[in-house]
mmCIF file of C-alpha atoms and ligand atoms in Angstrom:
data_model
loop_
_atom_site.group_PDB
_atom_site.id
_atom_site.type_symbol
_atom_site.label_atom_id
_atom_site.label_comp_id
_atom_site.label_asym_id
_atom_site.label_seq_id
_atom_site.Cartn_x
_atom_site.Cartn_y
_atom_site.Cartn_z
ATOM 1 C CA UNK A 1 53.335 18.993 5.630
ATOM 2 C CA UNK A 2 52.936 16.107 8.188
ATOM 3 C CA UNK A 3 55.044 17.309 11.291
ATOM 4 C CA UNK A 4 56.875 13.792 13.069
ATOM 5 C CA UNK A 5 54.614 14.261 15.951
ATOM 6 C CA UNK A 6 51.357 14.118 13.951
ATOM 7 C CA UNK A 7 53.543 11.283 12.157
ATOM 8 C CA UNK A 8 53.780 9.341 15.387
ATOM 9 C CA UNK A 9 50.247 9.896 16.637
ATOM 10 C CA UNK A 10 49.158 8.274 13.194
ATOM 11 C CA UNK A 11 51.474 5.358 14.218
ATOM 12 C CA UNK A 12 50.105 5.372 17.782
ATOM 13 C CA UNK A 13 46.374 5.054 16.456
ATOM 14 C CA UNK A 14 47.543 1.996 13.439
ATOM 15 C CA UNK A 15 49.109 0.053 16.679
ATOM 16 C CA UNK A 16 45.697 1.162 18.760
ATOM 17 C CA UNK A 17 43.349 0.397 16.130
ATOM 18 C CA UNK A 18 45.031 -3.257 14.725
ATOM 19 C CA UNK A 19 44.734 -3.915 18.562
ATOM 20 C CA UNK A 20 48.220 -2.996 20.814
ATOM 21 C CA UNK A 21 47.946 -2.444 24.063
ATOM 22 C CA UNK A 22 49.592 0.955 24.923
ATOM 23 C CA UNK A 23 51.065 1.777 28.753
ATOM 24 C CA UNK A 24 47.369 3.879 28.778
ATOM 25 C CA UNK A 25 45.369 1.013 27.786
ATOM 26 C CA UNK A 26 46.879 -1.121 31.383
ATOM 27 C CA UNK A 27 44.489 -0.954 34.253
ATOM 28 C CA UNK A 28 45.616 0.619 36.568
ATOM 29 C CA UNK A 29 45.270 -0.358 40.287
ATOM 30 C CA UNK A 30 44.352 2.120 42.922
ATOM 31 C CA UNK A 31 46.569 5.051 42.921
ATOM 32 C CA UNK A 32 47.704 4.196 39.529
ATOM 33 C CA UNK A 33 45.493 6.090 37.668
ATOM 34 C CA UNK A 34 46.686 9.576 35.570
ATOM 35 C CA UNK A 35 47.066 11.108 33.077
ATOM 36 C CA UNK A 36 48.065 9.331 29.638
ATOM 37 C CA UNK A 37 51.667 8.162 29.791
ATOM 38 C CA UNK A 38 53.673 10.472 27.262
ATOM 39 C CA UNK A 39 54.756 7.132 25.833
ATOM 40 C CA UNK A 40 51.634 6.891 24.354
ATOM 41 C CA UNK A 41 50.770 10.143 23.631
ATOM 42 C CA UNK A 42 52.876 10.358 20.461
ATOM 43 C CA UNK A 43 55.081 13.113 21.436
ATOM 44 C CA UNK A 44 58.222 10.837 19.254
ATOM 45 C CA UNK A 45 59.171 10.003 15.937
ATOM 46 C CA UNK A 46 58.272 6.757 15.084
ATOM 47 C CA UNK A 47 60.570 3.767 16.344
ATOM 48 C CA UNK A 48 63.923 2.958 13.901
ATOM 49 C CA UNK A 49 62.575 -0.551 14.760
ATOM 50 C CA UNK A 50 59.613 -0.471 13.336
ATOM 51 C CA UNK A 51 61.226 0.365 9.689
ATOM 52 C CA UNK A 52 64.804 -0.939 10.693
ATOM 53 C CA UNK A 53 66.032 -2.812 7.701
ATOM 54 C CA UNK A 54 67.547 -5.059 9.314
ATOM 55 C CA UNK A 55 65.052 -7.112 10.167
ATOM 56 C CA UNK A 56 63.961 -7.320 6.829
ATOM 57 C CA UNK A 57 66.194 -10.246 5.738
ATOM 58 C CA UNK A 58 64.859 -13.018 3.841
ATOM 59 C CA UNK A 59 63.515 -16.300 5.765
ATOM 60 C CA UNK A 60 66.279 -17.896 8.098
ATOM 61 C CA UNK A 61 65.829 -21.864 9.071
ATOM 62 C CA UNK A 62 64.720 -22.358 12.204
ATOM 63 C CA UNK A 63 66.967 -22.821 15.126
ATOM 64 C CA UNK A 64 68.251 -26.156 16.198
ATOM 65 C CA UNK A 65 67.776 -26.686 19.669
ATOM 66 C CA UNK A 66 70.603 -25.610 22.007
ATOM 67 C CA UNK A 67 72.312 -28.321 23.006
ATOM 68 C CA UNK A 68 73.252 -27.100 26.796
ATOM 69 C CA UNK A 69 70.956 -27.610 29.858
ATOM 70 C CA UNK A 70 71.461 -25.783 33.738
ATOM 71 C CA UNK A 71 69.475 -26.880 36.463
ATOM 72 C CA UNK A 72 67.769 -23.425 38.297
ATOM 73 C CA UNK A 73 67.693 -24.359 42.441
ATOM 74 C CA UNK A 74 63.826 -23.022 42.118
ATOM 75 C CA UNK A 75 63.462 -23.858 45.602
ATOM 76 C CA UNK A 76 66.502 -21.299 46.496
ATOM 77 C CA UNK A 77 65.004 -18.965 43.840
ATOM 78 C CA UNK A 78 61.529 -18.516 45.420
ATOM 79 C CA UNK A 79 63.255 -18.217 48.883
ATOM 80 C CA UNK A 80 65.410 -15.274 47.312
ATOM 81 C CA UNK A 81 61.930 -13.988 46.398
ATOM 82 C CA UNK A 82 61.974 -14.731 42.910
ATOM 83 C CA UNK A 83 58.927 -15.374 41.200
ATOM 84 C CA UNK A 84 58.824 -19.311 40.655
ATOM 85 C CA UNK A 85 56.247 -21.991 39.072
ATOM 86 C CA UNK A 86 56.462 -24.092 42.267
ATOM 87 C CA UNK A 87 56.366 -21.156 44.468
ATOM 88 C CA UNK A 88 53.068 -20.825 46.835
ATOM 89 C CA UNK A 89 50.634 -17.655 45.449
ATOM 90 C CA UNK A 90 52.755 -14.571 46.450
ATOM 91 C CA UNK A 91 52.226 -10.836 46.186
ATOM 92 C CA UNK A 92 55.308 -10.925 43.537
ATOM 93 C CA UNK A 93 53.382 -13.833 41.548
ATOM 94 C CA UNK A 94 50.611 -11.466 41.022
ATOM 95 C CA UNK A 95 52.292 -8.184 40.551
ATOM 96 C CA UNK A 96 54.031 -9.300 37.509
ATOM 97 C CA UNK A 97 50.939 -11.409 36.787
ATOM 98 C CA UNK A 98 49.400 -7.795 35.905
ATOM 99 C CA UNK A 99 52.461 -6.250 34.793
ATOM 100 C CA UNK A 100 53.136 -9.043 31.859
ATOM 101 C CA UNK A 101 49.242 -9.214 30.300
ATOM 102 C CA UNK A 102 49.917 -6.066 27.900
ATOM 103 C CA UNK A 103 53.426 -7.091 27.266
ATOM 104 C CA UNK A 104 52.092 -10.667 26.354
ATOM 105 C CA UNK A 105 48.765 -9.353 24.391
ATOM 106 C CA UNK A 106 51.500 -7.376 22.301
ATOM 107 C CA UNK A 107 53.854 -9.837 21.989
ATOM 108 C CA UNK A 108 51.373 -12.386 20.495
ATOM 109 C CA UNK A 109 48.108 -12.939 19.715
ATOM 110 C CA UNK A 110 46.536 -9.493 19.090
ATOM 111 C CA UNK A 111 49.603 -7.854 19.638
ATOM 112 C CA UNK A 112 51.365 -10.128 16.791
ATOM 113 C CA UNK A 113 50.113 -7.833 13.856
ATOM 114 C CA UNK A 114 50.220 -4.523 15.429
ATOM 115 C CA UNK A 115 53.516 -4.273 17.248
ATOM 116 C CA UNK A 116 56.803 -5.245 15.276
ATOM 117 C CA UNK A 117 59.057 -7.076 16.905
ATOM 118 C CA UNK A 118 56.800 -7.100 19.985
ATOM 119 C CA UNK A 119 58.414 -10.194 21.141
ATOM 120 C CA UNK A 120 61.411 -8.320 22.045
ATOM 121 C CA UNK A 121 61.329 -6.718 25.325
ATOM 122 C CA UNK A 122 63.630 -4.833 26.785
ATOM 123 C CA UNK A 123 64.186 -4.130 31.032
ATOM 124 C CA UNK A 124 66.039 -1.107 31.573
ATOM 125 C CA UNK A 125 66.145 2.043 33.825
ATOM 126 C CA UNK A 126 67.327 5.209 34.090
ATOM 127 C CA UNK A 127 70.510 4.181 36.590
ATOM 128 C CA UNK A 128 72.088 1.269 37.986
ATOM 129 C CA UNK A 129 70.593 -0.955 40.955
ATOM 130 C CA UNK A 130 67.041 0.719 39.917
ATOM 131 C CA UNK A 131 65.680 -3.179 39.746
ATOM 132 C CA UNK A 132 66.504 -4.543 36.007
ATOM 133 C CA UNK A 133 67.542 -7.651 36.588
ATOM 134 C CA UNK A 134 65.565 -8.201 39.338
ATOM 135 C CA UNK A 135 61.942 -7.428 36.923
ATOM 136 C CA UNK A 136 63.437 -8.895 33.851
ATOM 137 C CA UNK A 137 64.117 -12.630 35.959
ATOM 138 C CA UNK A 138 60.555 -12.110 37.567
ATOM 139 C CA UNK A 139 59.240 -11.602 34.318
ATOM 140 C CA UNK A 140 60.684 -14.018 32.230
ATOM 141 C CA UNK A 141 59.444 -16.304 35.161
ATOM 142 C CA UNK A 142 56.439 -15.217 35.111
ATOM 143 C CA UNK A 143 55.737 -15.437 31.866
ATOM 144 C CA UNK A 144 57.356 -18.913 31.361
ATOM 145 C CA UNK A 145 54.441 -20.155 34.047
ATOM 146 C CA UNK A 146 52.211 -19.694 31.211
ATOM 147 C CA UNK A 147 52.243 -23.150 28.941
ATOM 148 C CA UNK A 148 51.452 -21.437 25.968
ATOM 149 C CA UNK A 149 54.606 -19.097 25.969
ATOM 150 C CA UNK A 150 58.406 -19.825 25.275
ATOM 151 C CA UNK A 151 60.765 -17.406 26.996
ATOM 152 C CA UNK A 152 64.246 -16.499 26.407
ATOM 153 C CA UNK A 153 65.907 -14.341 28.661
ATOM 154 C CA UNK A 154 69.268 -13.051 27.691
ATOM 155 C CA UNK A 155 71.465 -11.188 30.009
ATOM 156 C CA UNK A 156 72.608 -7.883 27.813
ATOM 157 C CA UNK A 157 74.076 -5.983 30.889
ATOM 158 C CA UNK A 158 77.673 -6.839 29.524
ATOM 159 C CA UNK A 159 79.301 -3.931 31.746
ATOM 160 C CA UNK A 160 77.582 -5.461 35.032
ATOM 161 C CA UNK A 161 76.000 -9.205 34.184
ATOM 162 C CA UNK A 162 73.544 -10.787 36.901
ATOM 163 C CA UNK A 163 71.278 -12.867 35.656
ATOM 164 C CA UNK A 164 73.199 -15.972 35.977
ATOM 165 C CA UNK A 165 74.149 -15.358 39.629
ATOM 166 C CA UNK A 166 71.108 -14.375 40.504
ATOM 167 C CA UNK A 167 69.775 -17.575 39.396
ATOM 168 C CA UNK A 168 72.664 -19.541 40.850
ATOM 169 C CA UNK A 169 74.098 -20.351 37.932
ATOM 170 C CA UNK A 170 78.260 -20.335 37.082
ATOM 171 C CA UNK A 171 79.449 -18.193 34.034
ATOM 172 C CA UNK A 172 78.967 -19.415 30.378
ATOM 173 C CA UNK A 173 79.451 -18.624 27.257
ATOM 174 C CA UNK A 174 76.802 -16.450 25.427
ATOM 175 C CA UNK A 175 76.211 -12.874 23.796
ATOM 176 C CA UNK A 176 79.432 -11.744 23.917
ATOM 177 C CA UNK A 177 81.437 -14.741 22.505
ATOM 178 C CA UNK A 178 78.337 -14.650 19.747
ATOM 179 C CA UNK A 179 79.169 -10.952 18.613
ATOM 180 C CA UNK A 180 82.576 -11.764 18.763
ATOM 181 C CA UNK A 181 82.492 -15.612 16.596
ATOM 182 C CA UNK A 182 80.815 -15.184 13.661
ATOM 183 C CA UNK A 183 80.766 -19.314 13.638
ATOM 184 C CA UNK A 184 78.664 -19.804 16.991
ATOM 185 C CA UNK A 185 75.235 -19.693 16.548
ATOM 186 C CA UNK A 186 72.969 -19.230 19.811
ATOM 187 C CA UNK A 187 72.204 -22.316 19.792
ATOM 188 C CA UNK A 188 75.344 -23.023 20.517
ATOM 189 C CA UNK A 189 75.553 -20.913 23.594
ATOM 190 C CA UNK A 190 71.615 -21.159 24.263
ATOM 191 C CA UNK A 191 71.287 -22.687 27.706
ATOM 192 C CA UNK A 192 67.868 -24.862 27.978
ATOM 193 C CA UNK A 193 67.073 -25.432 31.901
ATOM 194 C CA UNK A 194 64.503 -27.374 34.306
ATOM 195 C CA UNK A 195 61.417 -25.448 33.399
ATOM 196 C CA UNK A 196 60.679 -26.741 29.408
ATOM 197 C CA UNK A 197 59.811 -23.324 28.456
ATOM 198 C CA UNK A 198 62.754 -21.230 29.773
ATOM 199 C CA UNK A 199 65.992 -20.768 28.167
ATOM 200 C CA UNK A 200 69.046 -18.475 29.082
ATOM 201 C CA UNK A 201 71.975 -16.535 26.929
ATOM 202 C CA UNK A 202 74.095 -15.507 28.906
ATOM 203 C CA UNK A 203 76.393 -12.537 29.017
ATOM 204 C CA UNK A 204 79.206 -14.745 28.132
ATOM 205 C CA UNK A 205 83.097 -14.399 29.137
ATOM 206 C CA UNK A 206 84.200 -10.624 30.059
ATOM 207 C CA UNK A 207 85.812 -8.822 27.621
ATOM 208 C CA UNK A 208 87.334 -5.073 27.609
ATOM 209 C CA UNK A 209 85.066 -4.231 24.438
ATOM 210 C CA UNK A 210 81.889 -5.372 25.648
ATOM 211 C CA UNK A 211 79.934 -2.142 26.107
ATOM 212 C CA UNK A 212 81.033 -1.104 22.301
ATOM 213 C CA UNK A 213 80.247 -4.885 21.156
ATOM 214 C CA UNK A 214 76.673 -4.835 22.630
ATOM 215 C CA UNK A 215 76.410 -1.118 20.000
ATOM 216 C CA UNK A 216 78.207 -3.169 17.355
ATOM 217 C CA UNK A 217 76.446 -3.817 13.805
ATOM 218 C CA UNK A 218 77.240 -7.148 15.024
ATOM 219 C CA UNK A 219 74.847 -6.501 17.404
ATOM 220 C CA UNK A 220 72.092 -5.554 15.051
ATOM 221 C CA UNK A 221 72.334 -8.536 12.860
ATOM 222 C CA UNK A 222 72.352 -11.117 15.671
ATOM 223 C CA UNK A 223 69.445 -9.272 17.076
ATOM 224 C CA UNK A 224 67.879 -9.543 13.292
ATOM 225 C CA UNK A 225 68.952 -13.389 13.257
ATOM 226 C CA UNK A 226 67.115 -13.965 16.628
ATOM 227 C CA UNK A 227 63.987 -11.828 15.787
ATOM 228 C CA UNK A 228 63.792 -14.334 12.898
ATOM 229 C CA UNK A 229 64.921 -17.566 14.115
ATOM 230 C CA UNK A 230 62.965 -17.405 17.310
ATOM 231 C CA UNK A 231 60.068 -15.138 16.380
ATOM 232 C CA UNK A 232 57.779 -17.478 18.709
ATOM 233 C CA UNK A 233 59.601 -16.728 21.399
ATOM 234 C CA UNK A 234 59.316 -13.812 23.740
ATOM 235 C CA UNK A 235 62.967 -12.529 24.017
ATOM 236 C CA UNK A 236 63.182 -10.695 27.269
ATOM 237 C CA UNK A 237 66.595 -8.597 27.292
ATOM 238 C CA UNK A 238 68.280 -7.215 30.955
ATOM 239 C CA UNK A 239 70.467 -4.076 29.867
ATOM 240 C CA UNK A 240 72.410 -1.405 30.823
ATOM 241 C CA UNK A 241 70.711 1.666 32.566
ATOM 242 C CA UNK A 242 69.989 4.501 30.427
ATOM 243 C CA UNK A 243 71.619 7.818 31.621
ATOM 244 C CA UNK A 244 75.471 6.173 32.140
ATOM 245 C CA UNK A 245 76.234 5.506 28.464
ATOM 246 C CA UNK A 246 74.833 4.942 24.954
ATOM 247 C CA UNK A 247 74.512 1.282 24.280
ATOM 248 C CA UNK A 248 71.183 0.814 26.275
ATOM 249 C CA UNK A 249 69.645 3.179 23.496
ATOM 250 C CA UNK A 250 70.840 1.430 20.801
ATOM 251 C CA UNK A 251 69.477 -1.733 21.973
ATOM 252 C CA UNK A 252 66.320 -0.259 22.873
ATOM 253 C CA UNK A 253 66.046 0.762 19.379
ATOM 254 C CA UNK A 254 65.696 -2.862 17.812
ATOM 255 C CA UNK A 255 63.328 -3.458 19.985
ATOM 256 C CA UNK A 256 59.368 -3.956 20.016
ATOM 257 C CA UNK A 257 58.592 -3.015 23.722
ATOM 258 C CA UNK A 258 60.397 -1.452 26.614
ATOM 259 C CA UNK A 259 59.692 -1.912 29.902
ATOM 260 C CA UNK A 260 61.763 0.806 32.156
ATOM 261 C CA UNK A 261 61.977 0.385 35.679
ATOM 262 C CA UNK A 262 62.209 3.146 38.176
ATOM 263 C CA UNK A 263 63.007 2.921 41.908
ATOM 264 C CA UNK A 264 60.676 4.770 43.947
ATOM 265 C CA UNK A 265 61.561 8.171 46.034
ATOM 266 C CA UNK A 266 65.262 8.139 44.846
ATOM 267 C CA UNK A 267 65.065 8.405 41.320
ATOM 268 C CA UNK A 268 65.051 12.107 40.181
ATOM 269 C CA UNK A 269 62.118 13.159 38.270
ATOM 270 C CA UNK A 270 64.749 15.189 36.146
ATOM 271 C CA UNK A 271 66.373 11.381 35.569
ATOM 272 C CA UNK A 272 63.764 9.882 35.095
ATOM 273 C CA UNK A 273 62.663 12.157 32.103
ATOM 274 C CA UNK A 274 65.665 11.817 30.631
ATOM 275 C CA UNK A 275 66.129 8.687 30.520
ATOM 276 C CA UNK A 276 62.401 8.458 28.815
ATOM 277 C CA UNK A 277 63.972 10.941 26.136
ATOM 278 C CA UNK A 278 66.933 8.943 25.191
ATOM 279 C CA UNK A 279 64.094 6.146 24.195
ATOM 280 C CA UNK A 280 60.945 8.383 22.859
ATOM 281 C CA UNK A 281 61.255 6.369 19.502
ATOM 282 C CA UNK A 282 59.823 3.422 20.961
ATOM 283 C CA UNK A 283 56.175 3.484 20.908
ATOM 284 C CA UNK A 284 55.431 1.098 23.560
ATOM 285 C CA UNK A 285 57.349 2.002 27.034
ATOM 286 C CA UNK A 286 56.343 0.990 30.390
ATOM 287 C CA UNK A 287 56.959 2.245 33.358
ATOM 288 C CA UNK A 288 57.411 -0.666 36.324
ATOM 289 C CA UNK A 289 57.664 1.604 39.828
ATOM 290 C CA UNK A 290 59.995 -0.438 41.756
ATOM 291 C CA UNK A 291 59.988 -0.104 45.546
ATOM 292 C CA UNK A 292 57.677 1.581 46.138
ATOM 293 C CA UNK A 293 56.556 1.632 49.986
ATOM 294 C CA UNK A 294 53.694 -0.746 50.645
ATOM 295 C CA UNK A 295 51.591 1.860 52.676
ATOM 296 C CA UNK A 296 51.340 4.020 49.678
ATOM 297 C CA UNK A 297 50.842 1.201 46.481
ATOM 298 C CA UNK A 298 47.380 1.103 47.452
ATOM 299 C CA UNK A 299 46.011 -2.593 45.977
ATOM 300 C CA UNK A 300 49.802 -3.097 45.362
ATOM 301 C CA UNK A 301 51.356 -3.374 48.956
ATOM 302 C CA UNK A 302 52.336 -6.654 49.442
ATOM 303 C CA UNK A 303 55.381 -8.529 51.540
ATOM 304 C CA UNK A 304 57.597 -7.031 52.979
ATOM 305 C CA UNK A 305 56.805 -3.576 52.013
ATOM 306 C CA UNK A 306 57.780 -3.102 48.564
ATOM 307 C CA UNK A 307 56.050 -3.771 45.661
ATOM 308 C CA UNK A 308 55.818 -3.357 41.812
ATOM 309 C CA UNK A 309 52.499 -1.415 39.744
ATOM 310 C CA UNK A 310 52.128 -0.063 36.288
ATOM 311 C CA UNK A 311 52.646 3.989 36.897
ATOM 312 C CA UNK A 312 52.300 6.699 34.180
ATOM 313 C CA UNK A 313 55.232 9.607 33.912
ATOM 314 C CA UNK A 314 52.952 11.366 35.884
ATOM 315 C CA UNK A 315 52.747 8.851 38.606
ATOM 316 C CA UNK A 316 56.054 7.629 39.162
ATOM 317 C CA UNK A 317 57.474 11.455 38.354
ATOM 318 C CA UNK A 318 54.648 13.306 40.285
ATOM 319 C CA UNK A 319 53.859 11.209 43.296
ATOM 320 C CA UNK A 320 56.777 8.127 43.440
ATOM 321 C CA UNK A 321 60.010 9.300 42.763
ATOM 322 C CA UNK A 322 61.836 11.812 44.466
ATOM 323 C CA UNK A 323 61.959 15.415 43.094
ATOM 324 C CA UNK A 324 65.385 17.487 42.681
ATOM 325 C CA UNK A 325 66.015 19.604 45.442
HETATM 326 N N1 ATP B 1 61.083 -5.199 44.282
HETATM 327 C C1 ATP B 1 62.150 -5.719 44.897
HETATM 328 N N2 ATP B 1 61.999 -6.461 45.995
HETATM 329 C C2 ATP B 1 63.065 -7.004 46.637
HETATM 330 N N3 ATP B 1 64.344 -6.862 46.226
HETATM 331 C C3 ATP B 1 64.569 -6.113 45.126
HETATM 332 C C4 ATP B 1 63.492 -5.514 44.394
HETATM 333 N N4 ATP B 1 64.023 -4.844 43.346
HETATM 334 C C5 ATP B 1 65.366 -5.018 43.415
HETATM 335 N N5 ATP B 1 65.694 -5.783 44.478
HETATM 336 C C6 ATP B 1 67.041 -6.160 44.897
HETATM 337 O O1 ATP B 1 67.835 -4.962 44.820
HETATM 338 C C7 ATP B 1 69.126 -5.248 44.295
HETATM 339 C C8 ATP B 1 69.355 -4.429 43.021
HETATM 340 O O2 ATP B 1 68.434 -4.884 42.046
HETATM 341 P P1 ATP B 1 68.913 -5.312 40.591
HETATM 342 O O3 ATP B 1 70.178 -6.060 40.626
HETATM 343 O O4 ATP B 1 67.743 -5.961 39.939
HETATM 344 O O5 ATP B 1 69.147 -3.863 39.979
HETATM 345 P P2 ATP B 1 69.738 -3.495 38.552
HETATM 346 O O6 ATP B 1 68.991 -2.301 38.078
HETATM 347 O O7 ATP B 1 69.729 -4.692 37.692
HETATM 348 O O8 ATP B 1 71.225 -3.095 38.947
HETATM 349 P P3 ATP B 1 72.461 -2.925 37.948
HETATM 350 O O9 ATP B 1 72.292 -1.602 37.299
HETATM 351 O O10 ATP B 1 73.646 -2.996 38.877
HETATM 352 O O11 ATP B 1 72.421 -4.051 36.978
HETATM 353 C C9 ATP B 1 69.184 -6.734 44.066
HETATM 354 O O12 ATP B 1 69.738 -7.359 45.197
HETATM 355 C C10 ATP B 1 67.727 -7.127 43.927
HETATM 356 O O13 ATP B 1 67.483 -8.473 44.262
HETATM 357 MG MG1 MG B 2 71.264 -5.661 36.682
#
């Protein structure tokens, strides 16, 4: 009999073979290098979102376009020290210049075929202030400087929402008042802004349900509806942390890739595994070490001593993050 580990390195080699990029596959810059993640060493089941039947519903009209628009102050945004089109070459441009390529090889192109759902990302962490929102803007940023791609970036952090604020932006309507109207449709909430290739749902208005809405089957179908809809879109998604409650798993298990920040030397290594344990179904993690100190992030020390860089467990566990006492 086939035990679920030898199940899951099977699925590991399909997504290797039709071309994914696994967490191993990244280069890794100078003091990066280790031993293979155990997100890609097929020590999990395989992901509920690779045979989730919900995104198995038949073909769905395309969106219309959303008929809202923001302006984003990019000028305030790179001074906040934001990634930004307009923004001179910066360490932060090129850190999440590296840290995007797999993400972006998986989520189209090669990636297309072998990952499911690969256009939906999600940012999380173990616990709060770890860096989410901060790498998911940065990302979507990023990866709206590239012509080719069309980036949504919704803000699923219902319990603390940021994005917005962060980008200097008031509060609108969005996720929330979707999962709780079965009438809207996103593009009804679906903010279009300044850069052509950028859009925004936000969290919406505040409401005392909104943790147990963003676990709702609701939830799942709009997540189904938007896999389908805007399945040429990369769907970037900041969440909750992992380790304070459970709806930050059940998101992560719709979708394609996770990306899972941790802050360097003050996230536990006992945390940090954890929090990789609540998510082993997914196939394709990555670990972003946020914070780390410049001296030590060898190629990746940039500004003003912090900086971002593709780490394995062993990395971020071993050498970055701070071990129990
Ligand atoms: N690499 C970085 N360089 C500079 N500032 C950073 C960096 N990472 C995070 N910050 C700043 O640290 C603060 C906390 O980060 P952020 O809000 O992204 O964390 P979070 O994990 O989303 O927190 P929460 O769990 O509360 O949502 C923010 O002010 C953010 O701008
Ligand atoms: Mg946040």
């Amino acid at each position: 009999m086939t035990s679920s580990i030898e199940k899951a390195a099977q699925r590991l080699e399909q997504l290797r073979a039709a071309g994914a990029f696994l967490p191993s596959d990244v280069p890794m810059p100078e003091k990066f290098t280790a031993a293979p993640s155990p997100a890609a060493s097929a020590t999990s089941p395989a992901s509920p979102a690779l045979e989730s039947s919900a995104f198995k519903t038949q073909t769905v009209p395309p969106a219309a376009p959303s008929s809202k628009s923001v302006h984003i102050n990019l000028t305030a945004l790179a001074a906040a020290g934001f990634v930004t089109r307009n923004a001179p070459r910066s360490g932060i441009t090129d850190q999440f210049r590296v840290i995007k390529r797999p993400l972006l090889e998986n989520a189209s192109g090669r990636g297309a075929a072998a990952v499911p759902h690969g256009n939906l990302i999600m940012v999380t962490s173990s616990l709060p202030g770890e860096g989410k929102s901060f790498t998911a803007i940065n990302l979507a940023m990023s990866m709206a400087m590239e012509q080719n791609h069309t980036v949504m970036l919704v803000d699923a952090d219902v319990a603390r929402p940021s994005v917005m604020q962060a980008l200097g932006l008031p509060p609108a309507p969005g996720l929330l008042d979707l999962l709780l109207d079965k009438k809207l449709a996103v593009s009804d909430v679906l903010l279009r802004t300044n850069i052509d290739n950028f859009t925004l749902l936000p969290t919406g208005l505040p409401h005392p349900r909104a943790t147990e809405l963003l676990a709702s089957d609701a939830m799942v179908d709009l997540l189904a509806e938007m896999g389908q809809r805007y399945s040429d879109r990369i769907i970037i998604f900041d969440s909750p942390p992992l380790l304070l409650t459970t709806e930050a798993r059940v998101l992560a298990s719709h979708m394609g890739q996770i990306v899972m920040v941790v802050q360097a030397e003050k996230t536990l290594q006992s945390q940090v595994r954890h929090a990789l344990s609540t998510i082993e179904f997914c196939p394709i993690r990555f670990m972003v070490l946020n914070q780390a100190r410049s001296r030590g992030m060898g190629a990746y020390g940039y500004g003003h001593g912090y900086g971002y860089g593709y780490g394995h467990e062993q990395d971020a566990v071993g050498q970055r993050v701070a071990t129990p006492a």
